[in-house]
Coordinates of N, CA and C in Angstrom, one line a residue:
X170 N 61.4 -9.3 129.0 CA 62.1 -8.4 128.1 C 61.3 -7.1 127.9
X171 N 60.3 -7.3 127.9 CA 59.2 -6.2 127.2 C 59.0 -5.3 128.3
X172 N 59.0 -5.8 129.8 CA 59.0 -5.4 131.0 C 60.3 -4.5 131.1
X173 N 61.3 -5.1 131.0 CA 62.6 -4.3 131.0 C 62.9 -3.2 129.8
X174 N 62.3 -3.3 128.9 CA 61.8 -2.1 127.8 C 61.0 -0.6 128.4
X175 N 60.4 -1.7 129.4 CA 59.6 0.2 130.3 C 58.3 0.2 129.7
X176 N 57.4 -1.0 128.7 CA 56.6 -1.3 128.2 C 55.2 -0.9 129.2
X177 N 54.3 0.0 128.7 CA 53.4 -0.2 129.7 C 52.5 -1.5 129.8
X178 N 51.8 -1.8 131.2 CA 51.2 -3.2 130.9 C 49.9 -2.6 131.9
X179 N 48.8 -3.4 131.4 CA 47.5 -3.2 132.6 C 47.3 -3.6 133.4
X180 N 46.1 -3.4 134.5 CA 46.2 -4.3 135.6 C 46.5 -5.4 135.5
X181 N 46.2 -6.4 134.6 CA 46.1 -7.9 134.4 C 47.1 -7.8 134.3
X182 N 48.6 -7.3 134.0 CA 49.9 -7.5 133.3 C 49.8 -7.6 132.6
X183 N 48.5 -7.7 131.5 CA 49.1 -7.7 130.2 C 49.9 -6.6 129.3
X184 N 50.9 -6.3 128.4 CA 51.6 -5.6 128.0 C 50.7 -4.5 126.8
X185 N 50.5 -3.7 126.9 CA 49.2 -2.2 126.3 C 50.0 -2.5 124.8
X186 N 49.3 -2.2 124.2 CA 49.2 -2.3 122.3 C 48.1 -1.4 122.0
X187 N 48.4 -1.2 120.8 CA 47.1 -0.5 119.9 C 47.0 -2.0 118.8
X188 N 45.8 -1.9 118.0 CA 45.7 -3.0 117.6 C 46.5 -3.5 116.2
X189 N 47.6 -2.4 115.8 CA 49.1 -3.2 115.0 C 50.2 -3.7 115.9
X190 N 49.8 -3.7 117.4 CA 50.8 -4.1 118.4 C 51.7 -3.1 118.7
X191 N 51.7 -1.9 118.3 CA 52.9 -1.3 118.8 C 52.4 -0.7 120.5
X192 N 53.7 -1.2 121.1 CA 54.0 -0.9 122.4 C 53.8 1.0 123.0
X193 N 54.1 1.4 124.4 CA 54.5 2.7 123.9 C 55.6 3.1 124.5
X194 N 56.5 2.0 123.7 CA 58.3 1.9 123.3 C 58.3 2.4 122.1
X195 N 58.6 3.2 121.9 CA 58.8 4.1 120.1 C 59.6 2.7 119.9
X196 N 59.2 2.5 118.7 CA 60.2 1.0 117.8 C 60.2 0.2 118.5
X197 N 59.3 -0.1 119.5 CA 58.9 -2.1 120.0 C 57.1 -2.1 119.8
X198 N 57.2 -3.6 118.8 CA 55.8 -3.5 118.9 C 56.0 -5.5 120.2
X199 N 54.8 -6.1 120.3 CA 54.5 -6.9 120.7 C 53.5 -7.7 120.5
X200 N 53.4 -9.3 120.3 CA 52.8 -9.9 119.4 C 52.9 -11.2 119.8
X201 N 51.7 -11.9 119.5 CA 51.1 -13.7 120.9 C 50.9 -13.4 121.7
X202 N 50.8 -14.6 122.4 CA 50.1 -14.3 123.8 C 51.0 -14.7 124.9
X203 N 51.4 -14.0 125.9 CA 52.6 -13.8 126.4 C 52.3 -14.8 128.0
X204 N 50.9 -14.8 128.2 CA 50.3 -15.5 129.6 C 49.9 -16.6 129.5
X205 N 49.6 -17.8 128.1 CA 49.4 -18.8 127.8 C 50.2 -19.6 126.6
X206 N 51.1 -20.2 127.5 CA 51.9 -20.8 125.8 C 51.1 -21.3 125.0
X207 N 50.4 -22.4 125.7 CA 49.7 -22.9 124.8 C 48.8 -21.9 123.4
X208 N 48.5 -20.9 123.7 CA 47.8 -19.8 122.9 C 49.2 -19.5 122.3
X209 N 50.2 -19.7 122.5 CA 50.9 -18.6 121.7 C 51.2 -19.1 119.9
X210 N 51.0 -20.0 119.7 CA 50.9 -20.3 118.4 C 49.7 -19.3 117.8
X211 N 48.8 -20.0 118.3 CA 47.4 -19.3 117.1 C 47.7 -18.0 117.5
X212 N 48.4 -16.8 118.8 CA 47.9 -15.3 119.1 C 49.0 -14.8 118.0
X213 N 49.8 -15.3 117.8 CA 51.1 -15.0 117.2 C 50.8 -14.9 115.4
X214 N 49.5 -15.7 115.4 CA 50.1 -16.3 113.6 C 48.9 -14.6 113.5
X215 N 48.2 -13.9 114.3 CA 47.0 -12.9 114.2 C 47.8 -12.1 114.6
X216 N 48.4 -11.5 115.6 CA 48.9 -10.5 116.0 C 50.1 -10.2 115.5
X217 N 50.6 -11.1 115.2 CA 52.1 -11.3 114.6 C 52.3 -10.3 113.0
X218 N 51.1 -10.6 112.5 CA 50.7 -10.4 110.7 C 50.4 -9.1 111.2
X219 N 49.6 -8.6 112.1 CA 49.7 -7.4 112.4 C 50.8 -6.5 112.3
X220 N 51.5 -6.7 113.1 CA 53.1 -6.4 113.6 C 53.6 -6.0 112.7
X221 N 53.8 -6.9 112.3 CA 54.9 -7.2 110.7 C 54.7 -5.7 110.1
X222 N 53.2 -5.6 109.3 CA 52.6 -4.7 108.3 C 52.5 -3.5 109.4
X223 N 52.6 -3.2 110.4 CA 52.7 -2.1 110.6 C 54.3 -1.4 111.1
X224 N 55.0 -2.4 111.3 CA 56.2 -1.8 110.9 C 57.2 -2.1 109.7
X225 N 56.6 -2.4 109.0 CA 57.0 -2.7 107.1 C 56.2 -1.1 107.0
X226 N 55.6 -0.9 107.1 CA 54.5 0.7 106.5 C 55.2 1.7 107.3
X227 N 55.6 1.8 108.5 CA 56.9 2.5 109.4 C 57.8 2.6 108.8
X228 N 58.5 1.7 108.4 CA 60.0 1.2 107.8 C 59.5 2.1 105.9
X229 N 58.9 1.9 105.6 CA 58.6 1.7 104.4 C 58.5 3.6 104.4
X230 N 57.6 4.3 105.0 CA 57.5 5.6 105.0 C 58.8 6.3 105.7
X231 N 59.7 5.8 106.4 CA 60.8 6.3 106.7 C 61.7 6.5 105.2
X232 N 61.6 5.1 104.4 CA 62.2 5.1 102.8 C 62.0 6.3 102.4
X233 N 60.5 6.3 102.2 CA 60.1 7.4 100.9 C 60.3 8.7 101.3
X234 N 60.3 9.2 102.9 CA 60.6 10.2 103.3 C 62.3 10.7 103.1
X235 N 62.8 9.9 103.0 CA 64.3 9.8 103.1 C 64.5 10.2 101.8
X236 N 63.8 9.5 100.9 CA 64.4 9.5 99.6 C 63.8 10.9 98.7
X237 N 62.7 10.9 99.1 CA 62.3 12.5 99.1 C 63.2 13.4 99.0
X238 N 63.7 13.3 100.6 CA 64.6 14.5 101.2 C 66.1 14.7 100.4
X239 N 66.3 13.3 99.9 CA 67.5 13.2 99.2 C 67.7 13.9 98.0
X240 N 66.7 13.5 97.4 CA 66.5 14.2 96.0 C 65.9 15.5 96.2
X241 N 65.7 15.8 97.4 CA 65.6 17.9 97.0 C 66.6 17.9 96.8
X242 N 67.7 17.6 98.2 CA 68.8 18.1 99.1 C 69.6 18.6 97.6
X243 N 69.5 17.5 96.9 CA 70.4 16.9 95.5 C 70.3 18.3 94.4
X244 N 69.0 18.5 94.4 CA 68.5 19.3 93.3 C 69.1 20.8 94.1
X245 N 69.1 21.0 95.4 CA 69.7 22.4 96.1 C 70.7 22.3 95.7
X246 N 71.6 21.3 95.6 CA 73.0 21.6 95.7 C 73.0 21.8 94.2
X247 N 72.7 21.1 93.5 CA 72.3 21.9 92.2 C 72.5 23.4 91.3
X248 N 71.3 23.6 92.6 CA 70.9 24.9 91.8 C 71.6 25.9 92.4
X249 N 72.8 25.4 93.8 CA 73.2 26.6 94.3 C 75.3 26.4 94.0
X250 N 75.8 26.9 92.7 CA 76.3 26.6 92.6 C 77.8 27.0 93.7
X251 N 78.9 26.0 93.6 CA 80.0 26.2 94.5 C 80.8 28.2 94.2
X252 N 82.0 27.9 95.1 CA 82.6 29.1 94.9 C 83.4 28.9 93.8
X253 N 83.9 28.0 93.7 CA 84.4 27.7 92.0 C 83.7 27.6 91.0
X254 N 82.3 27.6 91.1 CA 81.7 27.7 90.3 C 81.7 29.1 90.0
X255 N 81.2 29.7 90.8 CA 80.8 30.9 90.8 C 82.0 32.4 90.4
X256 N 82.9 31.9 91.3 CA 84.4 32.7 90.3 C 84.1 32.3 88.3
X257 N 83.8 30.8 88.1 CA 84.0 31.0 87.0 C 83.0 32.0 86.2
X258 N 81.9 32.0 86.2 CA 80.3 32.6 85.9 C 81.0 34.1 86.1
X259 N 81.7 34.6 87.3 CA 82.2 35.8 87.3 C 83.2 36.3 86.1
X260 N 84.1 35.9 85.8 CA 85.0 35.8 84.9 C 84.7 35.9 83.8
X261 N 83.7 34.6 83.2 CA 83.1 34.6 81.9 C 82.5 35.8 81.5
X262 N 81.5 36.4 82.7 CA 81.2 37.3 82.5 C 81.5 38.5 82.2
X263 N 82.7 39.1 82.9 CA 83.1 39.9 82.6 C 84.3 40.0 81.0
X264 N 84.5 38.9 80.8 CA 85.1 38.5 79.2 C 84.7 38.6 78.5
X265 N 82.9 38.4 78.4 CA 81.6 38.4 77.8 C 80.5 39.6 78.2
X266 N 80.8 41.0 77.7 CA 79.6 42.1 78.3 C 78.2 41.2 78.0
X267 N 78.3 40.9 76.8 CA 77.2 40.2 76.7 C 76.0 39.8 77.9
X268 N 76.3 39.0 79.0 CA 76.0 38.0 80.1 C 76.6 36.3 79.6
X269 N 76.7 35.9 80.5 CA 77.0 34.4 81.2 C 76.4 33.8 80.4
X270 N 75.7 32.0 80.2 CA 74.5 31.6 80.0 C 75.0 30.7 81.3
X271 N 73.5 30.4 82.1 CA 73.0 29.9 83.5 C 73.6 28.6 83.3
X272 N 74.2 28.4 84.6 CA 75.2 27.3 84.6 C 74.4 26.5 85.4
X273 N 73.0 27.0 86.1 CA 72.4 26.1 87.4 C 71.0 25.9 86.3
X274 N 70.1 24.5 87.0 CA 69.4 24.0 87.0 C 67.9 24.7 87.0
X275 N 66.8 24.9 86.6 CA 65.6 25.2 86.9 C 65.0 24.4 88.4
X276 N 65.1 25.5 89.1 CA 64.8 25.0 90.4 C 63.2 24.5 90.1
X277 N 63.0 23.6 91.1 CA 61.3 22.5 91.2 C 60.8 23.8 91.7
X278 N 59.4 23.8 91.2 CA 58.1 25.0 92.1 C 57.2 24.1 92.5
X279 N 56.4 24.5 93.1 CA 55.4 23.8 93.7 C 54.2 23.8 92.7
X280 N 53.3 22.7 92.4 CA 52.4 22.2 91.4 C 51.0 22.8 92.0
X281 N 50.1 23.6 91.4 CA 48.9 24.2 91.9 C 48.2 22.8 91.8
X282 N 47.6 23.2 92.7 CA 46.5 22.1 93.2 C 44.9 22.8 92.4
X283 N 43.8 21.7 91.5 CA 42.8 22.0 91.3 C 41.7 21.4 91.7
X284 N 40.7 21.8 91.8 CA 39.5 21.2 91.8 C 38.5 21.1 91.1
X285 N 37.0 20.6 91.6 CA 36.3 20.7 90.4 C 35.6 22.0 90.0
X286 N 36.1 22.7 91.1 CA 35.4 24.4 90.5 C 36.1 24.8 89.7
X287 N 37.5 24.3 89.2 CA 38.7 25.0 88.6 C 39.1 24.4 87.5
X288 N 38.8 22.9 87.3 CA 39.3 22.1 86.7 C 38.9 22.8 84.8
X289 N 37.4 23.2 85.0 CA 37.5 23.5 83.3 C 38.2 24.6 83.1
X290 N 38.5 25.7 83.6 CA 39.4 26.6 84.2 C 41.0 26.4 83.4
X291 N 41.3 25.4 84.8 CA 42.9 25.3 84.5 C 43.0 24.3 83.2
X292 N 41.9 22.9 82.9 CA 42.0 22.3 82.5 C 41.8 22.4 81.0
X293 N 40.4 22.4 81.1 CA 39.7 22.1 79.3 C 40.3 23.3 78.9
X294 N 40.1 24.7 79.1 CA 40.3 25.7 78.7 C 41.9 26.7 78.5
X295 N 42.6 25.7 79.1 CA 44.1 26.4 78.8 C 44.6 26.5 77.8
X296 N 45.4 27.7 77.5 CA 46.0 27.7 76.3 C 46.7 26.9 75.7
X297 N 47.7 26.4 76.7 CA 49.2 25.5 76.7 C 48.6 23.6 77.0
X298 N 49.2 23.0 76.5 CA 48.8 21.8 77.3 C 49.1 21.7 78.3
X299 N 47.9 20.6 79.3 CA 48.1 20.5 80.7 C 48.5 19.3 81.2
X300 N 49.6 18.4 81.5 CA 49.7 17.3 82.5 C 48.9 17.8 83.8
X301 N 48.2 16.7 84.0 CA 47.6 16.6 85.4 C 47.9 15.2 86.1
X302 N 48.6 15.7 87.1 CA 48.7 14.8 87.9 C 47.8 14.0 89.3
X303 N 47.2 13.2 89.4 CA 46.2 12.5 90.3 C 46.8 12.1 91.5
X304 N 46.7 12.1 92.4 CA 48.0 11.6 93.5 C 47.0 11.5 95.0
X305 N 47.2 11.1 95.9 CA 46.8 11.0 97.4 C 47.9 11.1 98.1
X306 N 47.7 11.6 99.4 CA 48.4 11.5 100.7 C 49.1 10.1 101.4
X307 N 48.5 8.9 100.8 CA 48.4 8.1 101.2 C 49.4 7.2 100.3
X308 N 49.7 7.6 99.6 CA 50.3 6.9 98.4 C 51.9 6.7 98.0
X309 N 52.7 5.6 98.4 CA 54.4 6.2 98.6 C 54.5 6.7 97.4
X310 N 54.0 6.0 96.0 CA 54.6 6.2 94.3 C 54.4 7.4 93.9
X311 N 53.6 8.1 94.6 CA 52.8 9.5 94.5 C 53.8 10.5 95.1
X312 N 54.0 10.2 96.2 CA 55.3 11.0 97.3 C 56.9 10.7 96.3
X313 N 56.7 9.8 96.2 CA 58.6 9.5 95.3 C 58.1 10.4 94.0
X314 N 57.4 10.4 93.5 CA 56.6 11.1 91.5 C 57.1 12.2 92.0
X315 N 56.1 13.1 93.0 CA 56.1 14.1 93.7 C 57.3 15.5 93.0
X316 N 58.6 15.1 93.8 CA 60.2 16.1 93.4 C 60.4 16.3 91.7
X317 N 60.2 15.4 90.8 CA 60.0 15.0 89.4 C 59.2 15.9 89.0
X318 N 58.0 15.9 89.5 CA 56.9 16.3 88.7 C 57.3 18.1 88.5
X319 N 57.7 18.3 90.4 CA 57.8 19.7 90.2 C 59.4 20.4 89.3
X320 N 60.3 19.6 89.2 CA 61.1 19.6 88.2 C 60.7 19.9 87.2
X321 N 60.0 19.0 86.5 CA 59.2 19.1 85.1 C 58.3 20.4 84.7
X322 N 57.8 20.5 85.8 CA 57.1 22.3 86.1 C 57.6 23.3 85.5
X323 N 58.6 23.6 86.5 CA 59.6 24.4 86.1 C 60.4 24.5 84.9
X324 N 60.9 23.1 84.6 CA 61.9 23.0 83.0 C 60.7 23.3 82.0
X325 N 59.2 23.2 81.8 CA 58.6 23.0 81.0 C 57.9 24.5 81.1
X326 N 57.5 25.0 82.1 CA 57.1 26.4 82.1 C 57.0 27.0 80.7
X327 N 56.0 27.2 80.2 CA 55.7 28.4 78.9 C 55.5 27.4 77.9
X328 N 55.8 26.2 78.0 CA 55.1 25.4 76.8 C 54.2 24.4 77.8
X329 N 54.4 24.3 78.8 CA 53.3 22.9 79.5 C 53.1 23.3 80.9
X330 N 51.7 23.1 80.9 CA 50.9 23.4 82.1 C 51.0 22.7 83.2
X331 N 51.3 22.4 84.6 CA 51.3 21.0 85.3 C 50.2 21.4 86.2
X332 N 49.5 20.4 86.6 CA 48.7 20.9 87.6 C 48.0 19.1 88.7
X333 N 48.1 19.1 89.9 CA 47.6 18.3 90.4 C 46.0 18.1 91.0
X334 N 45.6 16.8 91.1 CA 43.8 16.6 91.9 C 44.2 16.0 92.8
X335 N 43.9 16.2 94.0 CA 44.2 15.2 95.7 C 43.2 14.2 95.0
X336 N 43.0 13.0 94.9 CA 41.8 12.5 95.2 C 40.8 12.2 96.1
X337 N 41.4 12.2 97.9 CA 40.5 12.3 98.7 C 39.7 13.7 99.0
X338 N 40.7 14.8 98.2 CA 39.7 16.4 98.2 C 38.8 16.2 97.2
X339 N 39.0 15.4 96.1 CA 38.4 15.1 95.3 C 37.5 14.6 94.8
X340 N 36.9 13.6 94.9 CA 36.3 12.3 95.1 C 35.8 12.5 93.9
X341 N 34.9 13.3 93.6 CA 33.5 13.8 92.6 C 34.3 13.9 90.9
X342 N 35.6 14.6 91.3 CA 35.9 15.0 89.8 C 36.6 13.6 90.0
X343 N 37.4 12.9 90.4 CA 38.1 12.0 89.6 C 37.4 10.6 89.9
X344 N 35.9 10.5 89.8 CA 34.8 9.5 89.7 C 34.6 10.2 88.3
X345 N 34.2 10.7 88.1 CA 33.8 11.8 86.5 C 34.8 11.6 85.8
X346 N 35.8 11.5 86.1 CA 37.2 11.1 84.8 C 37.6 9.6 84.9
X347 N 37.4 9.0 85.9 CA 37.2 7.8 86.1 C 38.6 7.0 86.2
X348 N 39.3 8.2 87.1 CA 40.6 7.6 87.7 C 40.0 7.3 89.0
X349 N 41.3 5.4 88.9 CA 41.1 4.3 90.0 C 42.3 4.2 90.9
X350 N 43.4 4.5 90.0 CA 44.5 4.1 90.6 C 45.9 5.3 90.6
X351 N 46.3 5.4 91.4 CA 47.1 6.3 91.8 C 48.8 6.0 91.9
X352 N 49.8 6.9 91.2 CA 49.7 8.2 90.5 C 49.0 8.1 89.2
X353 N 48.5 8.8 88.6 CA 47.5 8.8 87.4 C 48.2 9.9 86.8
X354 N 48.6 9.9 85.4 CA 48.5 11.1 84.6 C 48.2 11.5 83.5
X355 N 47.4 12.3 82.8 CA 46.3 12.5 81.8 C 46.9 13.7 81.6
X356 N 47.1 13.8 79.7 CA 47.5 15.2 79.3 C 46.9 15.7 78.1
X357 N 46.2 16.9 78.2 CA 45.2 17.6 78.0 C 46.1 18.7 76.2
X358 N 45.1 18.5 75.6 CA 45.9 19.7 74.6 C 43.8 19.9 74.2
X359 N 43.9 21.1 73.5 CA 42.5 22.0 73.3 C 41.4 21.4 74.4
X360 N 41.8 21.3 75.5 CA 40.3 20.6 76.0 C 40.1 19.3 76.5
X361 N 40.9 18.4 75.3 CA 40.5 17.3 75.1 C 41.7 16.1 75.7
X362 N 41.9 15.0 76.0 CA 42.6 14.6 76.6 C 43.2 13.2 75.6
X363 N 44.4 13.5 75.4 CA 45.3 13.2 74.4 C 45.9 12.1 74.9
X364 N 46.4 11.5 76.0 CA 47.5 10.6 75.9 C 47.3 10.5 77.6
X365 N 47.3 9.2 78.7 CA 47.8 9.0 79.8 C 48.1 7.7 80.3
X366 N 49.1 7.4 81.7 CA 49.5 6.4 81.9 C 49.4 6.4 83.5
X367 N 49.3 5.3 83.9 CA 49.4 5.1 85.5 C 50.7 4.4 86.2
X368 N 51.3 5.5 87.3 CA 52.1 4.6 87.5 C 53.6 5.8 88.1
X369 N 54.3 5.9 88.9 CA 55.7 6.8 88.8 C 56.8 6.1 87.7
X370 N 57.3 7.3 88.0 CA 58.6 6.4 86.7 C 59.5 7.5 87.0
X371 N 60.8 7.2 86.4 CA 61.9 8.3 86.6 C 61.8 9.4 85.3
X372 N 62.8 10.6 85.7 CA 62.3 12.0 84.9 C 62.1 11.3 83.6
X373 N 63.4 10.7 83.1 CA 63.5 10.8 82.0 C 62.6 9.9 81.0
X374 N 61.7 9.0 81.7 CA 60.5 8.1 81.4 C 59.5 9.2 81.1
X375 N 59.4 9.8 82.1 CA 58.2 11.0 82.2 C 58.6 11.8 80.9
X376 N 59.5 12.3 81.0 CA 59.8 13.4 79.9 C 59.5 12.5 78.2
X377 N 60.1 11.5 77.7 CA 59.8 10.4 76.9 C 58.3 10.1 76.9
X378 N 57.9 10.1 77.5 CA 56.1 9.7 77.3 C 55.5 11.3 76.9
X379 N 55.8 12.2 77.8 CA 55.3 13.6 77.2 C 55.6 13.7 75.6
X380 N 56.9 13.8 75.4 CA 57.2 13.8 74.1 C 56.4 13.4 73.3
X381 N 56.0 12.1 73.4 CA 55.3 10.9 72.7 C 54.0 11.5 72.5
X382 N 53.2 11.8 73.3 CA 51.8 12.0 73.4 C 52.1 13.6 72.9
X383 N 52.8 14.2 73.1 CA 52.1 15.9 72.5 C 52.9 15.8 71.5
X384 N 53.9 15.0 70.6 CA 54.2 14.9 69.2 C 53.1 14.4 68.8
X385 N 52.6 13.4 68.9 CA 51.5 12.5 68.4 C 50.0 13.0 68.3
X386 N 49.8 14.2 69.2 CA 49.2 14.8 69.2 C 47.5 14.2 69.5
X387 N 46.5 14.3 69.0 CA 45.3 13.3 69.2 C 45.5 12.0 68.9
X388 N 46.3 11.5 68.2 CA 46.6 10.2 68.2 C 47.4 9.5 69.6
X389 N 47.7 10.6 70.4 CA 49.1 9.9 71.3 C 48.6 8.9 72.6
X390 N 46.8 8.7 72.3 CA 46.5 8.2 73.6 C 46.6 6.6 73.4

């Protein structure tokens, strides 16, 4: 079968893998041992656990990428409203010298990235309070937080600061603050850090815990 796939194999015949088994059939991996039955129990229960976890992490980053894409897509259509819409906005307007009030959404911006040369900078020293967000490359909860966070940016602009740490750019400041686990979020008012939680959640979780902690003020942690 694997032969009829177009599977490359080595001199020996054996069929080529890297060592999660994938073939170099885009979406076949391969897994036991294919020249000894008798081996194929024990190659299978090793190679097999391989397999598996690297196409569950395939499968799994196809999800988050998807779901990602969905929820911009979601938020563009959003912010760009139809021709029906937009006749109406026209109309109103002109009924109203006044102006309209904005019928579309605060479009997501992108979250500045800090470091530790910046951090007392953007952080201890801002006027506004600062959510900071902790996140890696590596991380799906961090990638799904991700579209939210920059939402939150933008709707909050002029009263809350957002700002994110890579932690593998990182390493030094977030050993110093003594975040372990990722998404991490800590929110800062004069300096000092008031209130945080680990973990994604949906907007309106996020927005509800901000509330909480900058009503509560130094008590909110």
């Amino acid at each position: 079968m694997l032969t009829r796939l177009g599977c490359d194999k080595d001199n020996a015949g054996w069929v080529v893998t890297d060592r999660t088994g994938r073939t170099s059939v885009a979406g076949v991996w391969a897994a036991g041992n294919i020249v000894d039955p008798r081996a194929q129990a024990v190659a299978a229960a090793g190679t097999g656990s391989s397999a598996a976890f690297a196409i569950h992490t395939d499968l799994l980053d196809e999800d988050v990428d998807r779901a990602v894409d969905q929820h911009r897509q979601a938020a563009a259509a959003v912010r760009q409203p139809t021709a029906r819409q937009c006749q109406c906005q026209t109309a109103y307007s002109h009924s109203h010298k006044t102006g309209s009030p904005s019928m579309t959404a605060d479009a997501p911006r992108p979250v500045d990235s800090v470091t530790e040369q910046t951090y007392t900078a953007r952080v201890l020293q801002a006027e506004r309070p600062v959510l900071v967000q902790f996140w890696a490359t590596w991380c799906h909860p961090c990638r799904m937080v991700t579209p939210i966070v920059e939402q939150l940016a933008a709707e909050q602009s002029g009263r809350l600061d957002i700002v994110k740490v890579d932690l593998d750019a990182e390493p030094g400041l977030a050993a110093q603050l003594g975040i372990t686990s990722v998404p991490a979020f800590v929110v800062y008012t004069g300096g000092r850090p008031v209130g945080s939680w680990v973990g994604a959640a949906p907007k309106h979780v996020l927005e509800k815990k901000l509330a909480s902690i900058l009503g509560a003020g130094s008590d909110g942690r």
